[in-house]
Coordinates of C-alpha atoms and ligand atoms in Angstrom, one line a residue:
Chain E
M1469 CA 0.0 0.0 0.0
T1470 CA 1.2 3.5 -0.8
A1471 CA 0.8 6.1 2.0
W1472 CA 1.2 9.7 1.1
T1473 CA 2.4 12.2 3.7
R1474 CA 0.6 15.4 4.3
R1475 CA 2.9 17.5 2.2
Q1476 CA 2.8 14.9 -0.5
I1477 CA -0.9 15.4 -1.0
G1478 CA -0.5 19.2 -1.0
G1479 CA 2.3 19.0 -3.4
L1480 CA 0.9 16.5 -5.9
V1481 CA 0.4 18.8 -8.8
G1482 CA 4.0 19.8 -9.2
G1483 CA 5.3 16.6 -7.6
A1484 CA 6.0 13.0 -8.4
L1485 CA 2.5 12.0 -9.6
L1486 CA 2.7 14.3 -12.6
G1487 CA 5.5 12.0 -13.7
V1488 CA 3.2 9.1 -13.4
A1489 CA 0.6 10.6 -15.7
A1490 CA 2.9 12.3 -18.2
P1491 CA 6.6 11.7 -17.8
H1492 CA 7.5 13.8 -20.8
I1493 CA 5.8 16.9 -19.3
A1494 CA 7.6 16.3 -16.0
R1495 CA 10.9 16.1 -17.7
G1496 CA 10.3 18.7 -20.4
Q1497 CA 9.4 21.5 -18.1
G1498 CA 10.4 22.9 -14.7
R1499 CA 13.1 21.7 -12.4
P1500 CA 14.9 18.4 -13.1
R1501 CA 13.7 15.6 -10.9
V1502 CA 15.7 13.3 -8.7
I1503 CA 14.2 10.3 -7.0
V1504 CA 16.0 8.9 -3.9
I1505 CA 15.2 5.3 -2.9
G1506 CA 15.8 4.7 0.9
G1507 CA 15.4 7.3 3.6
G1508 CA 18.2 6.1 5.9
I1509 CA 21.5 7.9 6.4
G1510 CA 22.7 8.0 2.9
G1511 CA 19.4 8.6 1.2
A1512 CA 18.2 11.3 3.6
T1513 CA 21.5 13.2 3.3
V1514 CA 21.4 13.2 -0.6
A1515 CA 17.7 14.2 -0.6
R1516 CA 18.3 17.0 1.9
Y1517 CA 21.4 18.5 0.2
L1518 CA 19.9 18.3 -3.2
A1519 CA 16.6 19.9 -2.1
D1520 CA 18.4 22.7 -0.3
L1521 CA 19.9 23.8 -3.7
K1522 CA 16.3 24.7 -4.7
S1523 CA 16.9 24.1 -8.4
I1524 CA 16.1 20.3 -8.2
D1525 CA 12.8 18.6 -7.4
V1526 CA 13.5 15.8 -4.9
T1527 CA 11.2 12.8 -4.2
L1528 CA 12.2 10.3 -1.4
V1529 CA 10.8 6.8 -1.4
E1530 CA 10.9 5.1 2.0
P1531 CA 8.5 2.6 3.6
N1532 CA 9.1 3.7 7.1
S1533 CA 7.8 7.0 8.5
A1534 CA 10.8 7.4 10.8
H1535 CA 14.4 6.2 11.0
V1536 CA 15.9 4.5 14.0
T1537 CA 19.7 5.0 14.0
C1538 CA 21.9 1.9 14.3
F1539 CA 24.6 4.1 15.7
F1540 CA 24.0 4.5 19.5
S1541 CA 21.7 1.5 19.4
N1542 CA 24.3 -0.4 21.5
L1543 CA 23.8 2.2 24.1
Y1544 CA 20.1 1.4 24.0
L1545 CA 20.8 -2.3 24.5
A1546 CA 22.8 -1.4 27.6
G1547 CA 19.9 0.7 29.0
L1548 CA 21.8 4.0 28.5
R1549 CA 19.5 5.5 25.8
S1550 CA 15.8 5.2 25.0
L1551 CA 14.9 4.0 21.5
A1552 CA 12.7 7.2 21.1
S1553 CA 15.9 9.3 21.5
L1554 CA 17.3 7.4 18.4
T1555 CA 14.2 7.9 16.3
F1556 CA 13.9 10.6 13.6
D1557 CA 10.6 11.5 11.9
L1558 CA 11.2 11.9 8.2
E1559 CA 8.4 14.5 8.0
T1560 CA 11.0 17.2 8.9
L1561 CA 12.6 16.6 5.5
A1562 CA 9.3 17.4 3.9
E1563 CA 8.3 20.3 6.0
R1564 CA 11.6 22.1 6.3
H1565 CA 13.3 21.1 3.0
G1566 CA 10.5 20.7 0.6
I1567 CA 11.2 17.1 -0.2
T1568 CA 8.3 15.0 -1.4
I1569 CA 8.1 11.8 0.6
I1570 CA 6.4 8.7 -0.6
R1571 CA 5.9 6.0 2.0
D1572 CA 6.4 2.9 -0.1
S1573 CA 9.1 0.5 -1.3
A1574 CA 10.7 0.5 -4.8
V1575 CA 10.3 -2.9 -6.3
A1576 CA 11.7 -2.4 -9.8
I1577 CA 13.8 0.1 -11.7
D1578 CA 13.6 0.6 -15.5
A1579 CA 17.1 2.1 -16.1
P1580 CA 16.8 2.8 -19.9
G1581 CA 13.2 4.3 -19.4
K1582 CA 14.3 6.2 -16.2
G1583 CA 11.4 4.9 -14.2
V1584 CA 10.8 3.4 -10.7
E1585 CA 8.0 1.1 -9.8
L1586 CA 6.7 1.1 -6.3
Q1587 CA 5.1 -1.8 -4.4
G1588 CA 1.8 0.2 -4.2
G1589 CA 1.7 0.2 -8.0
A1590 CA 2.8 3.8 -8.8
K1591 CA 5.4 4.4 -11.4
L1592 CA 7.6 7.4 -11.1
S1593 CA 10.0 8.9 -13.7
Y1594 CA 13.3 10.6 -12.9
D1595 CA 16.1 12.5 -14.5
R1596 CA 18.5 11.0 -12.0
L1597 CA 18.0 8.2 -9.5
V1598 CA 19.8 7.7 -6.2
V1599 CA 19.6 4.2 -4.6
A1600 CA 20.6 4.0 -0.9
P1601 CA 18.9 0.8 0.5
G1602 CA 21.5 -0.1 3.1
I1603 CA 22.2 -3.8 3.7
A1604 CA 20.5 -7.2 3.2
F1605 CA 21.5 -10.4 4.9
K1606 CA 22.9 -13.6 3.4
F1607 CA 20.6 -15.8 5.4
A1608 CA 21.6 -18.9 3.5
E1609 CA 25.1 -18.9 4.8
I1610 CA 24.0 -20.0 8.3
E1611 CA 21.9 -23.1 8.3
G1612 CA 18.6 -22.7 10.1
Y1613 CA 18.9 -18.9 10.2
D1614 CA 16.3 -16.9 8.3
E1615 CA 13.7 -14.1 8.9
A1616 CA 11.7 -16.3 11.2
A1617 CA 14.7 -17.4 13.2
A1618 CA 15.7 -13.7 13.6
K1619 CA 12.5 -13.3 15.6
I1620 CA 14.0 -15.6 18.2
M1621 CA 17.7 -15.0 17.7
P1622 CA 17.8 -11.3 16.6
H1623 CA 20.5 -9.8 14.5
A1624 CA 19.6 -6.3 15.7
W1625 CA 21.7 -5.0 12.8
I1626 CA 18.9 -2.9 11.4
A1627 CA 17.7 -0.8 14.4
G1628 CA 14.1 -0.8 15.5
S1629 CA 12.0 -3.8 16.5
Q1630 CA 15.1 -6.1 16.3
S1631 CA 16.9 -3.9 18.9
E1632 CA 13.8 -4.0 21.1
L1633 CA 13.7 -7.7 20.9
L1634 CA 17.3 -8.1 21.9
R1635 CA 17.0 -5.7 24.7
R1636 CA 14.0 -7.5 26.1
Q1637 CA 15.9 -10.8 25.9
L1638 CA 18.9 -9.4 27.7
K1639 CA 16.7 -7.9 30.4
S1640 CA 14.8 -11.1 31.1
M1641 CA 18.0 -13.3 30.9
D1642 CA 18.9 -15.0 34.2
D1643 CA 22.2 -14.0 35.9
G1644 CA 24.9 -16.5 35.0
G1645 CA 23.6 -16.9 31.4
V1646 CA 25.8 -16.8 28.3
F1647 CA 25.1 -14.1 25.7
V1648 CA 26.5 -15.3 22.3
I1649 CA 27.3 -12.8 19.6
A1650 CA 28.0 -14.3 16.2
A1651 CA 30.2 -11.6 14.4
P1652 CA 30.0 -11.6 10.6
P1653 CA 32.7 -11.9 7.9
N1654 CA 34.0 -8.8 6.1
P1655 CA 32.8 -6.6 4.6
F1656 CA 29.9 -5.7 6.8
R1657 CA 28.0 -2.7 8.3
C1658 CA 30.1 -0.9 10.9
P1659 CA 33.3 -3.0 11.6
P1660 CA 33.7 -2.1 15.3
A1661 CA 30.0 -2.4 16.2
P1662 CA 29.8 -6.1 17.3
Y1663 CA 32.7 -5.5 19.7
E1664 CA 31.2 -2.2 20.9
R1665 CA 28.0 -4.2 21.5
A1666 CA 29.9 -6.8 23.6
S1667 CA 31.5 -3.9 25.6
L1668 CA 28.2 -2.2 26.4
V1669 CA 26.3 -5.3 27.2
A1670 CA 29.1 -6.3 29.5
Y1671 CA 28.6 -2.9 31.2
Y1672 CA 25.0 -3.8 31.7
F1673 CA 25.7 -7.3 33.0
K1674 CA 28.3 -6.0 35.4
Q1675 CA 25.7 -3.9 37.1
F1676 CA 22.7 -6.2 37.0
K1677 CA 23.9 -9.8 36.1
P1678 CA 27.5 -10.0 37.2
K1679 CA 27.8 -13.8 36.9
S1680 CA 26.9 -13.6 33.2
K1681 CA 29.3 -14.1 30.3
I1682 CA 29.6 -12.9 26.7
L1683 CA 31.0 -15.2 24.0
I1684 CA 31.9 -13.7 20.6
L1685 CA 32.0 -16.4 17.9
D1686 CA 33.8 -14.6 15.1
A1687 CA 33.9 -15.4 11.4
K1688 CA 37.2 -13.5 11.3
D1689 CA 40.6 -13.8 13.0
R1690 CA 41.1 -10.1 13.5
F1691 CA 38.8 -7.2 14.0
S1692 CA 38.7 -3.4 13.8
G1693 CA 40.1 -1.7 16.9
Q1694 CA 41.1 -5.1 18.4
E1695 CA 43.8 -3.8 20.7
L1696 CA 41.7 -1.0 22.0
F1697 CA 38.8 -3.4 22.8
Q1698 CA 40.9 -6.1 24.4
D1699 CA 42.6 -3.5 26.6
A1700 CA 39.2 -2.1 27.6
W1701 CA 37.7 -5.6 28.3
S1702 CA 40.5 -6.4 30.7
R1703 CA 40.2 -3.1 32.4
H1704 CA 36.4 -2.8 32.7
Y1705 CA 35.1 -6.4 32.4
P1706 CA 37.8 -8.9 33.4
G1707 CA 36.9 -12.5 32.7
M1708 CA 33.5 -11.5 31.3
I1709 CA 34.1 -11.4 27.5
E1710 CA 35.6 -14.3 25.5
W1711 CA 36.4 -13.8 21.9
L1712 CA 36.9 -16.9 19.7
P1713 CA 38.4 -16.2 16.3
S1714 CA 37.4 -18.3 13.3
Q1715 CA 40.7 -20.2 13.4
F1716 CA 39.7 -21.8 16.7
T1717 CA 36.1 -22.6 15.9
G1718 CA 35.8 -22.8 12.1
A1719 CA 33.2 -20.1 12.6
I1720 CA 29.4 -20.4 12.9
K1721 CA 27.8 -22.9 10.5
A1722 CA 24.2 -23.3 11.9
V1723 CA 21.8 -22.4 14.6
D1724 CA 19.2 -24.5 16.3
V1725 CA 16.5 -22.0 17.3
A1726 CA 14.5 -24.5 19.3
A1727 CA 17.5 -25.6 21.4
R1728 CA 18.9 -22.0 21.5
S1729 CA 22.2 -23.3 20.3
V1730 CA 24.9 -22.1 17.9
V1731 CA 26.9 -24.6 15.9
T1732 CA 30.4 -24.0 14.7
E1733 CA 32.6 -26.5 12.7
G1734 CA 33.6 -28.4 15.8
E1735 CA 31.4 -27.4 18.7
T1736 CA 27.9 -26.5 19.8
F1737 CA 27.4 -23.6 22.1
R1738 CA 24.2 -23.1 24.2
A1739 CA 23.1 -19.5 24.5
A1740 CA 20.8 -17.9 27.0
V1741 CA 20.5 -15.1 24.4
A1742 CA 21.9 -15.4 20.9
N1743 CA 22.6 -12.4 18.7
I1744 CA 23.3 -13.7 15.2
I1745 CA 24.8 -11.1 12.8
P1746 CA 24.8 -12.8 9.4
A1747 CA 27.1 -12.0 6.4
Q1748 CA 25.8 -9.1 4.4
K1749 CA 25.2 -7.8 0.9
A1750 CA 23.7 -4.7 -0.7
G1751 CA 20.0 -3.9 0.0
L1752 CA 17.8 -6.1 -2.2
I1753 CA 16.7 -3.5 -4.7
G1754 CA 20.4 -3.2 -5.7
E1755 CA 20.5 -6.8 -6.9
K1756 CA 17.1 -6.6 -8.6
A1757 CA 18.1 -3.5 -10.5
G1758 CA 21.3 -4.9 -11.8
L1759 CA 23.4 -2.6 -9.7
T1760 CA 25.4 -5.3 -7.9
D1761 CA 28.4 -7.3 -9.2
A1762 CA 29.6 -10.8 -8.2
S1763 CA 30.6 -9.4 -4.7
G1764 CA 27.0 -8.7 -3.9
W1765 CA 27.7 -5.0 -3.6
C1766 CA 27.3 -2.0 -6.0
P1767 CA 30.4 -0.8 -7.8
V1768 CA 30.4 3.0 -8.3
D1769 CA 32.5 5.8 -9.7
P1770 CA 34.4 7.2 -6.7
V1771 CA 33.8 10.9 -7.7
T1772 CA 30.1 10.9 -8.7
F1773 CA 28.9 7.7 -7.0
E1774 CA 27.2 6.8 -10.3
S1775 CA 26.9 3.1 -10.8
T1776 CA 29.5 1.7 -13.1
L1777 CA 26.8 -0.8 -14.3
Q1778 CA 23.7 1.3 -14.8
P1779 CA 24.2 4.9 -16.1
G1780 CA 22.0 7.6 -14.6
I1781 CA 21.7 5.7 -11.3
H1782 CA 23.8 6.7 -8.3
V1783 CA 24.4 4.5 -5.2
V1784 CA 25.6 5.7 -1.8
G1785 CA 25.9 4.2 1.7
D1786 CA 26.4 0.6 2.9
S1787 CA 25.3 -0.8 -0.5
I1788 CA 28.4 0.2 -2.4
I1789 CA 31.8 -1.3 -2.7
G1790 CA 33.4 1.7 -1.0
G1791 CA 37.0 0.9 -1.8
D1792 CA 38.8 1.7 1.5
M1793 CA 35.7 3.4 3.0
P1794 CA 34.1 1.4 5.8
K1795 CA 30.4 0.9 5.9
S1796 CA 29.4 3.5 8.4
A1797 CA 26.8 6.3 8.8
F1798 CA 29.6 8.8 8.6
S1799 CA 30.8 7.4 5.3
A1800 CA 27.3 7.2 3.9
N1801 CA 26.7 10.9 4.8
S1802 CA 30.0 11.9 3.3
Q1803 CA 29.4 10.0 0.1
A1804 CA 25.9 11.4 -0.1
K1805 CA 27.1 15.0 -0.1
A1806 CA 29.7 14.3 -2.8
C1807 CA 27.0 12.5 -4.8
A1808 CA 24.5 15.4 -4.4
F1809 CA 26.9 18.0 -5.6
A1810 CA 27.9 15.7 -8.6
I1811 CA 24.2 15.3 -9.5
A1812 CA 23.6 19.1 -9.2
A1813 CA 26.6 19.7 -11.5
S1814 CA 25.3 17.4 -14.1
L1815 CA 21.7 18.5 -14.0
T1816 CA 22.1 22.2 -13.5
G1817 CA 25.6 22.9 -14.7
S1818 CA 26.8 24.1 -11.3
P1819 CA 30.6 23.8 -10.8
Q1820 CA 31.9 20.6 -9.3
F1821 CA 34.9 20.4 -7.1
P1822 CA 37.0 17.5 -6.0
P1823 CA 35.0 15.6 -3.3
H1824 CA 36.1 15.4 0.3
L1825 CA 35.4 12.0 1.7
F1826 CA 35.7 11.4 5.4
N1827 CA 34.9 8.8 8.1
S1828 CA 35.0 9.4 11.8
C1829 CA 33.4 6.9 14.2
Y1830 CA 33.0 7.1 17.9
T1831 CA 33.0 3.8 19.7
F1832 CA 32.0 3.2 23.3
L1833 CA 33.9 0.8 25.6
A1834 CA 32.0 2.0 28.6
P1835 CA 29.7 5.0 29.1
D1836 CA 32.6 7.3 29.9
D1837 CA 35.3 5.5 27.9
A1838 CA 35.1 6.0 24.1
F1839 CA 37.6 6.0 21.3
T1840 CA 37.6 7.5 17.9
N1841 CA 39.1 7.3 14.5
A1842 CA 39.5 9.7 11.7
L1843 CA 40.0 8.8 8.1
T1844 CA 40.3 10.8 4.9
F1845 CA 39.9 9.4 1.5
A1846 CA 40.4 10.4 -2.1
P1847 CA 39.5 8.9 -5.5
E1848 CA 42.5 7.2 -7.1
G1849 CA 42.6 4.9 -10.1
G1850 CA 38.8 4.4 -10.1
R1851 CA 38.5 3.5 -6.4
I1852 CA 38.4 5.2 -3.1
K1853 CA 41.7 5.1 -1.3
T1854 CA 42.7 6.0 2.3
V1855 CA 44.8 9.1 2.4
K1856 CA 45.2 9.4 6.2
M1857 CA 44.1 7.2 9.1
L1858 CA 44.3 8.2 12.7
I1859 CA 43.0 6.3 15.7
S1860 CA 42.9 6.7 19.5
K1861 CA 45.7 4.8 21.3
V1862 CA 45.8 2.2 24.0
G1863 CA 46.9 3.8 27.2
E1864 CA 45.3 7.2 26.7
S1865 CA 44.3 9.0 29.9
A1866 CA 40.9 8.4 31.4
E1867 CA 40.2 12.1 30.9
A1868 CA 40.9 11.9 27.2
R1869 CA 38.5 9.0 26.9
R1870 CA 35.8 10.8 28.8
R1871 CA 36.2 13.8 26.5
T1872 CA 35.8 11.5 23.5
A1873 CA 32.6 10.1 25.0
R1874 CA 31.3 13.6 25.4
H1875 CA 32.3 14.4 21.8
A1876 CA 30.4 11.3 20.7
V1877 CA 27.2 12.7 22.3
G1878 CA 27.7 16.1 20.7
W1879 CA 28.4 14.4 17.3
Y1880 CA 25.2 12.4 17.5
S1881 CA 23.0 15.4 17.9
A1882 CA 24.7 17.5 15.2
F1883 CA 25.0 14.5 12.8
T1884 CA 21.4 13.5 13.0
A1885 CA 20.3 17.2 12.5
D1886 CA 22.5 17.3 9.4
V1887 CA 21.0 14.1 8.0
F1888 CA 17.3 14.5 8.9
G1889 CA 17.1 18.2 8.6
G1890 CA 16.3 19.0 12.2
G1891 CA 18.0 21.3 14.6
S1892 CA 18.0 24.8 13.2
Chain Q
M187 CA 37.8 43.4 -3.9
K188 CA 38.8 39.8 -3.3
R189 CA 42.5 40.6 -3.4
E190 CA 42.0 43.5 -0.9
R191 CA 40.2 41.2 1.5
A192 CA 42.9 38.6 1.1
A193 CA 45.6 41.1 1.7
A194 CA 43.8 42.4 4.9
I195 CA 43.6 38.9 6.2
V196 CA 47.3 38.2 5.4
S197 CA 48.3 41.2 7.6
R198 CA 46.0 40.2 10.4
A199 CA 47.3 36.7 10.4
K200 CA 51.0 37.3 10.0
G201 CA 51.9 36.8 13.6
L202 CA 50.4 33.3 13.6
A203 CA 52.0 32.5 10.2
A204 CA 55.5 33.3 11.6
E205 CA 54.8 31.0 14.6
I206 CA 53.8 27.9 12.6
R207 CA 55.5 28.4 9.2
W208 CA 58.2 25.9 10.1
L209 CA 55.5 23.3 10.8
L210 CA 53.7 23.9 7.6
G211 CA 56.4 24.4 5.2
T212 CA 54.4 27.1 3.7
S213 CA 53.3 30.6 4.5
L214 CA 49.9 32.0 5.3
S215 CA 50.1 34.5 2.4
A216 CA 50.3 31.5 0.1
I217 CA 47.1 30.2 1.7
L218 CA 45.2 33.4 1.2
L219 CA 46.4 34.2 -2.3
F220 CA 44.9 31.2 -4.0
P221 CA 44.2 31.5 -7.7
G222 CA 41.1 33.5 -8.4
N223 CA 37.7 31.8 -9.0
S224 CA 34.6 33.7 -9.6
A225 CA 32.6 34.7 -6.5
A226 CA 29.8 32.3 -7.4
E227 CA 32.3 29.5 -7.8
D228 CA 33.9 30.4 -4.5
A229 CA 30.6 30.3 -2.7
S230 CA 29.7 27.0 -4.3
Q231 CA 33.1 25.4 -3.5
G232 CA 32.8 26.9 0.0
A233 CA 29.3 25.4 0.4
Q234 CA 30.6 22.0 -0.7
I235 CA 33.5 22.0 1.7
A236 CA 31.5 23.5 4.5
A237 CA 28.9 20.7 4.1
T238 CA 31.6 18.5 5.6
C239 CA 31.7 20.6 8.8
A240 CA 28.0 20.0 9.3
S241 CA 28.5 16.3 9.9
C242 CA 29.8 17.2 13.4
H243 CA 29.2 20.9 14.1
D244 CA 25.6 21.7 15.0
P245 CA 24.2 24.2 12.4
A246 CA 22.3 26.0 15.1
G247 CA 25.5 26.4 17.0
R248 CA 24.2 24.4 20.0
G249 CA 26.1 21.9 22.0
Q250 CA 29.2 22.3 24.1
A251 CA 31.1 19.1 23.5
I252 CA 31.9 19.9 19.9
P253 CA 32.4 23.6 19.7
P254 CA 30.0 25.6 17.4
I255 CA 31.6 27.2 14.4
V256 CA 28.7 29.5 13.6
G257 CA 29.7 33.2 13.9
L258 CA 33.5 32.7 13.9
D259 CA 35.3 35.2 11.6
E260 CA 37.3 34.2 8.6
Q261 CA 40.6 34.8 10.3
R262 CA 39.7 32.8 13.4
I263 CA 38.7 29.8 11.2
V264 CA 41.9 29.9 9.2
K265 CA 44.0 30.2 12.3
A266 CA 42.3 27.4 14.0
M267 CA 42.5 25.1 11.0
L268 CA 46.2 25.8 10.6
A269 CA 46.7 24.9 14.3
F270 CA 44.7 21.7 13.8
R271 CA 46.7 20.9 10.7
A272 CA 50.0 21.3 12.7
S273 CA 49.0 19.0 15.6
E274 CA 47.1 15.8 16.4
S275 CA 46.0 17.3 19.7
P276 CA 43.5 18.4 20.7
S277 CA 41.5 16.6 18.0
L278 CA 42.3 13.7 15.8
V279 CA 39.3 14.4 13.6
M280 CA 40.2 18.0 13.0
H281 CA 43.8 17.1 12.4
A282 CA 42.7 14.7 9.6
V283 CA 40.2 17.2 8.2
A284 CA 42.7 20.1 8.2
L285 CA 45.4 18.0 6.5
S286 CA 42.9 17.0 3.8
L287 CA 42.2 20.6 2.7
T288 CA 44.5 22.5 0.4
D289 CA 45.4 26.1 1.4
G290 CA 43.0 27.4 -1.3
E291 CA 40.1 25.2 -0.1
L292 CA 40.7 26.3 3.5
A293 CA 40.5 29.9 2.6
V294 CA 37.4 29.5 0.5
M295 CA 35.7 27.5 3.2
A296 CA 36.5 30.0 5.9
R297 CA 35.2 32.9 3.8
Y298 CA 32.0 30.9 3.0
L299 CA 31.3 30.2 6.7
T300 CA 31.8 33.8 7.6
D301 CA 29.7 35.2 4.8
R302 CA 26.9 32.8 5.7
A303 CA 27.0 33.8 9.3
N304 CA 27.1 37.5 8.3
A305 CA 24.1 36.9 6.1
G306 CA 22.3 35.6 9.1
R307 CA 22.0 32.1 7.8
Q308 CA 23.4 28.8 9.0
P309 CA 26.3 27.1 7.1
Ligands
FAD86 C1 25.1 -1.6 16.0 C2 25.5 -0.6 15.0 C3 26.3 0.5 15.4 C4 26.7 1.4 14.5 N1 27.4 2.5 14.9 C5 27.9 3.4 14.0 C6 28.6 4.5 14.4 O1 28.9 4.7 15.6 N2 29.0 5.4 13.5 C7 28.7 5.3 12.2 O2 29.1 6.1 11.4 N3 28.0 4.2 11.8 C8 27.5 3.3 12.6 N4 26.8 2.2 12.2 C9 26.6 2.0 10.7 C10 25.4 2.8 10.2 O3 24.2 2.6 10.9 C11 25.2 2.4 8.7 O4 26.4 2.4 8.0 C12 24.3 3.4 8.0 O5 23.0 3.3 8.5 C13 24.3 3.2 6.5 O6 23.4 4.1 5.8 P1 22.6 3.6 4.5 O7 21.8 4.8 4.1 O8 23.5 2.9 3.6 O9 21.6 2.5 5.1 P2 20.4 2.7 6.1 O10 20.6 3.8 7.1 O11 20.1 1.3 6.7 O12 19.1 3.1 5.2 C14 18.6 2.3 4.2 C15 17.1 2.7 4.0 O13 16.7 2.2 2.8 C16 15.3 1.8 3.0 N5 15.1 0.8 1.9 C17 15.6 -0.4 1.6 N6 15.1 -0.9 0.5 C18 14.2 0.0 0.0 C19 13.4 -0.1 -1.1 N7 13.3 -1.1 -2.0 N8 12.5 1.0 -1.3 C20 12.6 2.1 -0.5 N9 13.4 2.1 0.6 C21 14.2 1.1 0.8 C22 15.3 1.2 4.3 O14 14.0 1.1 4.9 C23 16.2 2.1 5.1 O15 15.5 3.2 5.7 C24 26.4 1.2 13.1 C25 25.6 0.1 12.7 C26 25.2 -0.8 13.7 C27 24.4 -2.0 13.2

């Protein structure tokens, strides 16, 4: 079903529906039209920055009326933030930035005909299309794990009801239970996040269920920020978190939902609560629209973020093969801005300058102990290459870490205002 | 007009330039005498670079943890960025950002932020 927001109904005459009735009129007259699929971090940022230029008509297609951020959702799991404080109504983008929002899902893209078909049946035409559908899961790689199993052993890797489910399970778990986190193979959304999750759940256990343990069954032998995490685990949560690399276990192969067990090559682990984070690929519309290659992700031009497989369609965020750029909200936001300016340049002739691509993530080890990294990137030889990488160090003062934790909170409010058009 | 403004900034910022020249291997005058773009291009390039700032700095200038940048004058911004470029402390993130901007980009960005603030709008 297609649900139109208030502004959508008011703006129908000049908006997207005109394209449905008579695409040639929509394209022949007035402002060029960009359709953005996905109102998460990448999609909302592109839509907002394009709309603010005023010379382009922007329509955002997203099934949800609000976005729940994955970043800071580990704080929610530990009881340190409410889910409401992580939820952003997309209506602000319509009201303050003049974006037409259609509450629906894109089900097909006609690249040569420049059209998008929605689940509700509407067909929209565009001059440029941006696709930002985030991630999908490779369920088939873990035997017994699928959408239904995720309702018992949540992934909580897309925030919202999955996060609520995991929080409820952790709250009702008996003291002394084992919380198993199955960490996925590379590449995946937010490389430090499974280990941040272990840290913050350990913080929760330490207060309320001190006999409980956390077992991380990893599909990898190393992970992002490893030294910083292992140092913090021994300082804050000694004996509580065990990390088993793939070389010891052969990694997770199957789950038995009824028995609440997780099966690796050689062993079966019983879990009081199991958090299964499967291997990932681009959001499904990417594959359907022929935007993905054999890797399962979408290859793009590193300057314009235009698909190298389908001209006229741009892809930003977790769905792309980002070269050296990690799959993070910060990366998605940075790519989205570069993409928006590139689209404006090609549709309106505005000048285009070399893109500045950044990533900076704040990672919590405890509520007042956080670390950060800062990376800069530049296009080189058709891919995105790291230019500079800086990261907090083991052994920093407690005061420095407290300051980073405070910065993280400041970053969260500024960043979400930037993406979802709130704040000012 | 532009040259005059640039010259004025050079003189205001000279003291700082002397202090940190050895660190930068360049002079502040070089930063502020970037090749001339048209005003519209400057604003557009400024807008594109300043978009980066908004990923962390609240556009309404709220929040104490990450200092607001709204309302800082051009010279303060250039000065601060040069200091960030020279040292990892106090901010890893700002060190990385400052290193990634050319002298010309830095000047255009600073001017854009100041002009926007003077026009009473947010960056
Ligand atoms: C636990 C955790 C912690 C994290 N912490 C951080 C952090 O501290 N810092 C950081 O930078 N990043 C962090 N991340 C990563 C960050 O959340 C993602 O990288 C970011 O959300 C990616 O943005 P995106 O736009 O690609 O995808 P999303 O934000 O997931 O948005 C995709 C949107 O597309 C929509 N969609 C999908 N298919 C369709 C369709 N067919 N039609 C219409 N709409 C569609 C979806 O409904 C969704 O709203 C974290 C992630 C997790 C899981």
